[in-house]
CSV table of C-alpha atoms and ligand atoms in Angstrom, one decimal:
chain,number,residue,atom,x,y,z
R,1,UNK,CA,-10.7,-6.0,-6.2
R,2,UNK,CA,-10.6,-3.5,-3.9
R,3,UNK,CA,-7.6,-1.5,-3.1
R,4,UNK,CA,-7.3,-2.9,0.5
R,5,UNK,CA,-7.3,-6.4,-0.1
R,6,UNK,CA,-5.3,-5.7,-3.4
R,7,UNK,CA,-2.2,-3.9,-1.6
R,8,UNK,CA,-2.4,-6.4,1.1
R,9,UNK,CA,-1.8,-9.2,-1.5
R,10,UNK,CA,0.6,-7.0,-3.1
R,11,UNK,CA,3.3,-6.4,0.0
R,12,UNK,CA,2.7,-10.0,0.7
R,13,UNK,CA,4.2,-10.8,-2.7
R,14,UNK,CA,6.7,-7.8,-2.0
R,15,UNK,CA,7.9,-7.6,-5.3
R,16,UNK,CA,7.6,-6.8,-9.0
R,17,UNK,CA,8.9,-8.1,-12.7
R,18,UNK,CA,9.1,-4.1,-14.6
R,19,UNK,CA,8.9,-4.6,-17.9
R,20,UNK,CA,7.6,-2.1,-21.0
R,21,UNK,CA,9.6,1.4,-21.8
R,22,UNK,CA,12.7,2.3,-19.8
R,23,UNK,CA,11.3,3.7,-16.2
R,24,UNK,CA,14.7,4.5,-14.3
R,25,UNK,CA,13.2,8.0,-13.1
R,26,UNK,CA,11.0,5.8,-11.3
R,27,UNK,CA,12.8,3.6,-9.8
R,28,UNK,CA,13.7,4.2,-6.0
R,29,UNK,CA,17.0,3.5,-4.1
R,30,UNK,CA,17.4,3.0,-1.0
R,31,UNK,CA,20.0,2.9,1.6
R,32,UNK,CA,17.8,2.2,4.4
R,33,UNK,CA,14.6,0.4,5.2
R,34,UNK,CA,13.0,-2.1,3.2
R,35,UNK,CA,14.9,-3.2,0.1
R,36,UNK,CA,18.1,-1.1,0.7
R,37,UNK,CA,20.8,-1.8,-1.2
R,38,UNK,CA,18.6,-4.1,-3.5
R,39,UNK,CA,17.8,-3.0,-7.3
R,40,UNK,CA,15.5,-0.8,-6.3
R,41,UNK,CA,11.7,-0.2,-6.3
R,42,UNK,CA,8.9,1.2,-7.8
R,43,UNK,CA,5.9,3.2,-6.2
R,44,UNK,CA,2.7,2.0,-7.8
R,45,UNK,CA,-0.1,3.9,-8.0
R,46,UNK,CA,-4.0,3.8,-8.3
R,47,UNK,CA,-6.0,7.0,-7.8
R,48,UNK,CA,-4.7,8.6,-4.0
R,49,UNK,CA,-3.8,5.2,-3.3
R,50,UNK,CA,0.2,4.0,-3.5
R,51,UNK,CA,2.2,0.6,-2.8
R,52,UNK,CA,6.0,0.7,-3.1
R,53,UNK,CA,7.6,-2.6,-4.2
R,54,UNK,CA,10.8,-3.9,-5.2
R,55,UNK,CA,12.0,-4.8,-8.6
R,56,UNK,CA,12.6,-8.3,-8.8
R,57,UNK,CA,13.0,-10.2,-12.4
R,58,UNK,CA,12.0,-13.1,-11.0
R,59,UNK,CA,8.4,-11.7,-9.6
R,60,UNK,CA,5.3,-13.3,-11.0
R,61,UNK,CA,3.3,-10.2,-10.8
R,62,UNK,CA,4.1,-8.0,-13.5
R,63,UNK,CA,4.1,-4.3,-13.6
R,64,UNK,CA,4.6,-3.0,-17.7
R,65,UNK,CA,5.8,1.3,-18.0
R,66,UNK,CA,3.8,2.1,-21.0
R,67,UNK,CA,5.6,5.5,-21.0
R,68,UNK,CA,5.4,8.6,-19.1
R,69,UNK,CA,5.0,6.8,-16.1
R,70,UNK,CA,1.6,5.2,-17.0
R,71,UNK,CA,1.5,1.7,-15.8
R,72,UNK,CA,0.1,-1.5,-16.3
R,73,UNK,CA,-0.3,-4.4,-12.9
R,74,UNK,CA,-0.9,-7.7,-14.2
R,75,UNK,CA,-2.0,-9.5,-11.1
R,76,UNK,CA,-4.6,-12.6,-10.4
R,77,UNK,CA,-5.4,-12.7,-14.0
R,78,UNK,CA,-6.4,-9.1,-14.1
R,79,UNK,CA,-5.1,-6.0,-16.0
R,80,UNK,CA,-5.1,-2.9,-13.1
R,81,UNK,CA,-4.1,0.0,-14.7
R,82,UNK,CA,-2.2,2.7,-12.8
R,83,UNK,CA,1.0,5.0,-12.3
R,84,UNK,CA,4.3,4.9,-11.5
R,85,UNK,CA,5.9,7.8,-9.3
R,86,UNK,CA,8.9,9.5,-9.4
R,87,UNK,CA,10.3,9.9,-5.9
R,88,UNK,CA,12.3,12.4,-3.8
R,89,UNK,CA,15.1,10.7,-2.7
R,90,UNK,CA,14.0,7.0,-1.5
R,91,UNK,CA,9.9,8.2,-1.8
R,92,UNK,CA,7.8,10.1,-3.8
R,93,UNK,CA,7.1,14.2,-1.9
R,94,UNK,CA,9.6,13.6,0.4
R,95,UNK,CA,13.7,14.2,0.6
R,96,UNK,CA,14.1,10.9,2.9
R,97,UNK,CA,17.5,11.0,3.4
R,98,UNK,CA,19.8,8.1,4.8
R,99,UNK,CA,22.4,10.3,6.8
R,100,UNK,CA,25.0,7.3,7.5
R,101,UNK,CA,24.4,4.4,5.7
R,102,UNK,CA,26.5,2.0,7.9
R,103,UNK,CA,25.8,0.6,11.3
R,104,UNK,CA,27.9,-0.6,14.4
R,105,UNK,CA,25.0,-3.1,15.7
R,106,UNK,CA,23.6,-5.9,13.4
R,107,UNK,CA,20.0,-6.2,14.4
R,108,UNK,CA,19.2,-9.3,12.4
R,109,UNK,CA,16.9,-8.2,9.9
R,110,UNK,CA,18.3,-5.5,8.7
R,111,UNK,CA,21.0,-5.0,5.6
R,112,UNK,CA,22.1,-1.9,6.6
R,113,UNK,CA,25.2,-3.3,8.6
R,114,UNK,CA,25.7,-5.4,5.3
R,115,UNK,CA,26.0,-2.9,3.0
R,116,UNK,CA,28.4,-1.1,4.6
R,117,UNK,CA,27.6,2.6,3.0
R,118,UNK,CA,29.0,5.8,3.9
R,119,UNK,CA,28.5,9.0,5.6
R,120,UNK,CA,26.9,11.7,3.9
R,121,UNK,CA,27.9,15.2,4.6
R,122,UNK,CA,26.3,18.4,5.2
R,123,UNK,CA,26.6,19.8,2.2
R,124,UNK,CA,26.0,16.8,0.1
R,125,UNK,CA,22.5,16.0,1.8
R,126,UNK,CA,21.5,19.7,1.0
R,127,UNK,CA,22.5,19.8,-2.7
R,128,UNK,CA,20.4,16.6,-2.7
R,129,UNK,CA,17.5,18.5,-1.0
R,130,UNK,CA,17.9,21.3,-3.2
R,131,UNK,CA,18.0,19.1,-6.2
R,132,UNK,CA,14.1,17.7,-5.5
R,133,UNK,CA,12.8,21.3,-3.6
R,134,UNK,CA,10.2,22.0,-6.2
R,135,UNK,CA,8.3,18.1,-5.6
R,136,UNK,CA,8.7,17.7,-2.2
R,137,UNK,CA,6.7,19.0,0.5
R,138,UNK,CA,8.7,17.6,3.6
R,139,UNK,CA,12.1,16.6,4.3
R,140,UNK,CA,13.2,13.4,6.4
R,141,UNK,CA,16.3,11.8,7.8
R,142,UNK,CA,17.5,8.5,9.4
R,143,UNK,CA,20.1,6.9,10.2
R,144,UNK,CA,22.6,3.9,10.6
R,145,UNK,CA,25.1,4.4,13.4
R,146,UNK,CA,28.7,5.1,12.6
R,147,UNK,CA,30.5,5.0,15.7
R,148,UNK,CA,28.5,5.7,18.7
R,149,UNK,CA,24.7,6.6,19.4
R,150,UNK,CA,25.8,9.7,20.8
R,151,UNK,CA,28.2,10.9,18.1
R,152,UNK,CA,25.4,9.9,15.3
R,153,UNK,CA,23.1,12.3,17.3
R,154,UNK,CA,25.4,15.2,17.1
R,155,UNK,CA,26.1,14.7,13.4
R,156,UNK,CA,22.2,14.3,12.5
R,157,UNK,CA,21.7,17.5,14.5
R,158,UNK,CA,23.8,19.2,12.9
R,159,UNK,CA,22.5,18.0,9.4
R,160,UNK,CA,19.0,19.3,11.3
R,161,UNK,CA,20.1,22.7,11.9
R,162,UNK,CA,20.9,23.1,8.0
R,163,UNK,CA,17.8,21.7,7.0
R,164,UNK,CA,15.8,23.8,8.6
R,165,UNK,CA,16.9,26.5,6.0
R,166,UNK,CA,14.2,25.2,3.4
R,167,UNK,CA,11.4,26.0,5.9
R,168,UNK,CA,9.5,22.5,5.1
R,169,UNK,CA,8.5,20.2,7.7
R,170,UNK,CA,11.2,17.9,8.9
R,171,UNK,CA,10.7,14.2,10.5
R,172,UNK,CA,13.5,12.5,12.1
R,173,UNK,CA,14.0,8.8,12.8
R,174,UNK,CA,17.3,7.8,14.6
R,175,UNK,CA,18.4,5.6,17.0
R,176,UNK,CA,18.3,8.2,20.3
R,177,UNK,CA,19.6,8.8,23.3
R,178,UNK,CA,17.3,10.1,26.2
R,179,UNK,CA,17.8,13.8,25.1
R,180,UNK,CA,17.4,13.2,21.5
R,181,UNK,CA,13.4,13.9,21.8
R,182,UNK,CA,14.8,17.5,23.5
R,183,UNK,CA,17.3,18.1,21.4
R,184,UNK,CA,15.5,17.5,17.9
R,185,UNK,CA,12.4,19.5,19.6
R,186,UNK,CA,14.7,22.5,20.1
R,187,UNK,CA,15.5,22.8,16.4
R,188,UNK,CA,12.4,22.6,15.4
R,189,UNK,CA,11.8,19.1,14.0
R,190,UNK,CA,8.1,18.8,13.1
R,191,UNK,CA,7.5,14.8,13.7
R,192,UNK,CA,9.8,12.1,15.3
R,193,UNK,CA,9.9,8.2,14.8
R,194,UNK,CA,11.4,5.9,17.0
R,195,UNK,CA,11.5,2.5,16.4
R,196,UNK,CA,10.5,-0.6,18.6
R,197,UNK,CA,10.6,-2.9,15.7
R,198,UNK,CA,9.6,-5.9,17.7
R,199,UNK,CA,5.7,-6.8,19.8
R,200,UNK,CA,7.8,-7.7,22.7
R,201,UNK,CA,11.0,-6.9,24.7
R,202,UNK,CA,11.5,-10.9,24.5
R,203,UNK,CA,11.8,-10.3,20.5
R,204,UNK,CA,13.7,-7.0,20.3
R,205,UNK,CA,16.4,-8.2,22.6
R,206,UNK,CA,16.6,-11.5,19.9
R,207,UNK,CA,16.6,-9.5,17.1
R,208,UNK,CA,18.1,-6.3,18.3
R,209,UNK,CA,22.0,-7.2,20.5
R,210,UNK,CA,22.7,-4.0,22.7
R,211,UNK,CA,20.0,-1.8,22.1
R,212,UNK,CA,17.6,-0.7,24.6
R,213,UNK,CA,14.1,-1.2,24.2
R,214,UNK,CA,13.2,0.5,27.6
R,215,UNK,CA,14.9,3.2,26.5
R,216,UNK,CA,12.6,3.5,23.1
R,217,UNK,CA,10.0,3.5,25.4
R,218,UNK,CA,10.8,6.4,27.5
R,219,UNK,CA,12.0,8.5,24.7
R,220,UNK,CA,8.2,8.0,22.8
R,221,UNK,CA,6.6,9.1,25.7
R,222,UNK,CA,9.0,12.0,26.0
R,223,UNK,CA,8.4,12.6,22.4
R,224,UNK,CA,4.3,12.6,22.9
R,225,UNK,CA,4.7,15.2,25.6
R,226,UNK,CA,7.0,17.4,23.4
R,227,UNK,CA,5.5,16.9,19.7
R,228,UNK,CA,2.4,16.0,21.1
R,229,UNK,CA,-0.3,13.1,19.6
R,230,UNK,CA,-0.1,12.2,15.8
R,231,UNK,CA,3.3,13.4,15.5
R,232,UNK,CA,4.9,10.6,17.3
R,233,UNK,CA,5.6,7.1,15.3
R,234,UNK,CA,7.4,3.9,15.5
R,235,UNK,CA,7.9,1.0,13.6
R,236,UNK,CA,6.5,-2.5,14.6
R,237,UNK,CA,7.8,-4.9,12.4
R,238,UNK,CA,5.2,-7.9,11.4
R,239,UNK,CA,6.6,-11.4,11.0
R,240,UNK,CA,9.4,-11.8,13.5
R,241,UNK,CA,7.9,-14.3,15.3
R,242,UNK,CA,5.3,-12.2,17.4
R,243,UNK,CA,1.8,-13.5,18.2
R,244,UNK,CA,-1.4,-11.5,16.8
R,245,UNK,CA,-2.2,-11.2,21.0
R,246,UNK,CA,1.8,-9.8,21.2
R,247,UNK,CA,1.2,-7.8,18.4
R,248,UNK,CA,-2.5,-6.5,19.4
R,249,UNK,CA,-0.6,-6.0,22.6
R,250,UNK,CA,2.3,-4.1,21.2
R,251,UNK,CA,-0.2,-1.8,19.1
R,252,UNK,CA,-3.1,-0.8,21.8
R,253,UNK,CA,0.0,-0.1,24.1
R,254,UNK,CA,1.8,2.7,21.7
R,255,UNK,CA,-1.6,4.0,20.8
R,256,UNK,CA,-2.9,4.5,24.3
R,257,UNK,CA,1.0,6.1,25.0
R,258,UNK,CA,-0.5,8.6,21.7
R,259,UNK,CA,2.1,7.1,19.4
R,260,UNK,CA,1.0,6.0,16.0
R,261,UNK,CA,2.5,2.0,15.2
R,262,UNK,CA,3.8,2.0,11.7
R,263,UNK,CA,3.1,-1.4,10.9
R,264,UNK,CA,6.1,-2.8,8.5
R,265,UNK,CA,5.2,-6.2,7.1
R,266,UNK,CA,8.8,-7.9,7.2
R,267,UNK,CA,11.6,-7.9,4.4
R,268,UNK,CA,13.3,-10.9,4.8
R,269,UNK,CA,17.2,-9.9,4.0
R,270,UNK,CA,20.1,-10.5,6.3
R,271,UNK,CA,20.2,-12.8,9.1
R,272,UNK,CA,16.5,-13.3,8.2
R,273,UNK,CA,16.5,-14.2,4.9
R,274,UNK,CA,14.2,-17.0,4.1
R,275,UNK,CA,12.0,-16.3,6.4
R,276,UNK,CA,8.5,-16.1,5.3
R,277,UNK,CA,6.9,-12.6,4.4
R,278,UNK,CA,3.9,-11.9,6.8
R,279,UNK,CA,0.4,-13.2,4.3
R,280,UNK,CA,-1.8,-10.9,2.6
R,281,UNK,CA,-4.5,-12.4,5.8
R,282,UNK,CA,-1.9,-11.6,8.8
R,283,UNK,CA,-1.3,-7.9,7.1
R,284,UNK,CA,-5.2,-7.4,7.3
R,285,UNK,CA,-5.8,-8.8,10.8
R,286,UNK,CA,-3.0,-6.9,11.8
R,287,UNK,CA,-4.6,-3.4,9.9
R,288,UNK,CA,-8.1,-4.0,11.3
R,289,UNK,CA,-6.1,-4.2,14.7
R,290,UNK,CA,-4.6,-0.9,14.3
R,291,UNK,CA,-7.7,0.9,12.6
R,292,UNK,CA,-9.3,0.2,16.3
R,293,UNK,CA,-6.7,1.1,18.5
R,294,UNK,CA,-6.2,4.5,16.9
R,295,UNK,CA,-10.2,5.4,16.7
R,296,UNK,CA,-9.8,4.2,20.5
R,297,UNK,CA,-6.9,6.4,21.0
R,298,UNK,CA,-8.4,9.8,19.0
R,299,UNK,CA,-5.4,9.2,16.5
R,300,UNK,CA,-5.1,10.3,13.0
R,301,UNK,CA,-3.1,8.7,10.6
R,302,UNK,CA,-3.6,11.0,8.0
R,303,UNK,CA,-2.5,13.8,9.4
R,304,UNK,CA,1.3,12.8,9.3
R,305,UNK,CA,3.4,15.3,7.4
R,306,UNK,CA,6.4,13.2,7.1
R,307,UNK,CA,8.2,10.0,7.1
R,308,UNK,CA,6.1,6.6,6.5
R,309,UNK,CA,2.8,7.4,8.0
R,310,UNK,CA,3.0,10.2,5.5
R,311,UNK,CA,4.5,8.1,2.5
R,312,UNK,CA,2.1,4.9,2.8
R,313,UNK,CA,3.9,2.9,0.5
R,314,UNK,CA,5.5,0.1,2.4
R,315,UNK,CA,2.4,-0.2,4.8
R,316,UNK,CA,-0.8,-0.7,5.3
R,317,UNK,CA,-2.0,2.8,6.5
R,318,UNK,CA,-5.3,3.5,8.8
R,319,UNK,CA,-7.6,6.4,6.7
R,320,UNK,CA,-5.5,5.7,3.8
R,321,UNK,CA,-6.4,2.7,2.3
R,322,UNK,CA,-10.2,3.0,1.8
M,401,SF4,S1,6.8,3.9,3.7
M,401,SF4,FE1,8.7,4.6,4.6
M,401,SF4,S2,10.2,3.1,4.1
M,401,SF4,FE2,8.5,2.8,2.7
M,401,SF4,S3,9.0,4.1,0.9
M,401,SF4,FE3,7.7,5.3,2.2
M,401,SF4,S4,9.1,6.5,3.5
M,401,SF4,FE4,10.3,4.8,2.6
């Protein structure tokens, strides 16, 4: 099977039974994005090619640690033999850090607002850093929203200007303000990503109460201008209800702005729990969509030095998947 149509099928299951020798250096935690607050995930490897997905004991597909992170995927009747990786903090050659892991809105398919974490401080989230420096080549942050847009700006900022002290490249995904593109671009942030989530301003003001999806809009093409093309990203999430057309909309139209989509099949946890996970046939439509629109646009997906585009595990990446 090849590795395409195998990590297609893969994030449409969207989870694994672990079984075999204890693997708890390999098991990710998250506090944001897919799976946060769940037990965790595993980063399964074949060759350059990586799929992250979470542990479930109730998961038909079964991935068995035969030690030393060597790995065994029982899937369709067929033994795939691989790797697990150890990540950084949340993914493997990356510090992705979850700044504040609480939010003040409740888009609905998120668990962030759920969980109810706390906020990291400066000096935590560089001992952290420190702690993984010698396997990591970049450094990223996001964010929930403690108290105000504006006041979560400031503080990841501020976490920014610290950062910067390990001379790696740093990406930065927050909810922003119209300066935050400025502001992060003063300090020297390498890559930004900026989330639209949903194909159509119809969908993100369902799924998204009192956030602006103009706004987002503004701020990538503010972002393009200052970072310039490839270093630009935002998430589109697929399964919330959107159209192929919407989504084939939604994708040709950040592409042409010189943003590269991040394509996130969807998690279905809070208010969209039950709701079915995108198939294994929609995730490849939709990647054959975004292959075109970023050959169209002179886009590179593999140039990415941080943050999911760089990480490939939750997604089906352009250039990265062959
Ligand atoms: S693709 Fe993004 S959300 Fe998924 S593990 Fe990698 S960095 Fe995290």
């Amino acid at each position: 099977m090849q590795w395409k149509e195998l990590k297609s099928r893969l994030l449409a299951a969207g989870s694994v039974r672990l079984t075999g020798e204890p693997a708890e250096q390999f098991i990710a935690k998250s506090a944001a994005g897919p799976g946060a607050g769940g037990s965790g995930a595993i980063f399964f490897v074949m060759g350059s090619h990586r799929v992250k997905l979470a542990v479930n004991p109730l998961s038909t597909i079964e991935v068995a640690h035969r030690g030393n992170g060597t790995a065994d995927l029982y899937f369709d009747g067929k033994l795939i033999g691989g790797r697990l990786l150890e990540p950084g903090f949340h993914c493997p050659g990356q510090a992705f850090i979850t700044v504040t892991g609480s939010c003040v809105f409740s888009c609905r398919y998120c668990s962030v607002p759920k969980i109810g974490g706390r906020r990291k401080s400066v000096e935590e989230i560089m001992a952290m850093v420190e702690s993984v420096r010698h396997r990591i080549h970049a450094i990223s942050i996001t964010s929930g929203v403690k108290e105000s847009i504006g006041e979560e700006e400031a503080y990841a900022l501020e976490v920014v200007k610290h950062l910067a002290s390990f001379a790696l490249p740093i990406g930065v995904s927050i909810y922003p303000t119209e300066k935050t593109p400025d502001l992060l671009h003063e300090l020297g942030v390498a890559e930004v990503k900026f989330n639209l989530e949903a194909a159509t301003p119809e969908l993100f003001a369902a799924m998204c109460p009192g956030l602006d999806y103009t706004l987002l809009w503004h701020v990538l093409d503010r972002s393009v201008a200052l970072f310039g093309r490839n270093r630009v990203f935002s998430n589109v999430i697929i399964g919330l209800g959107e159209t192929d057309t919407e989504l084939e909309t939604c994708i040709w139209k950040l592409t042409a702005h010189g943003v590269i989509p991040v394509l996130r099949p969807l998690n279905p946890v809070a208010d969209l729990a039950g709701t079915p996970r995108p198939s294994a046939e929609r995730l490849k439509t939709a990647y054959a969509m975004h292959e075109s629109a970023l050959a169209a646009a002179g886009l590179d997906a593999r140039l990415a030095l941080t943050m999911c585009t760089n990480c490939a595990g939750c997604d089906l990446v352009p250039g990265r998947e062959e």
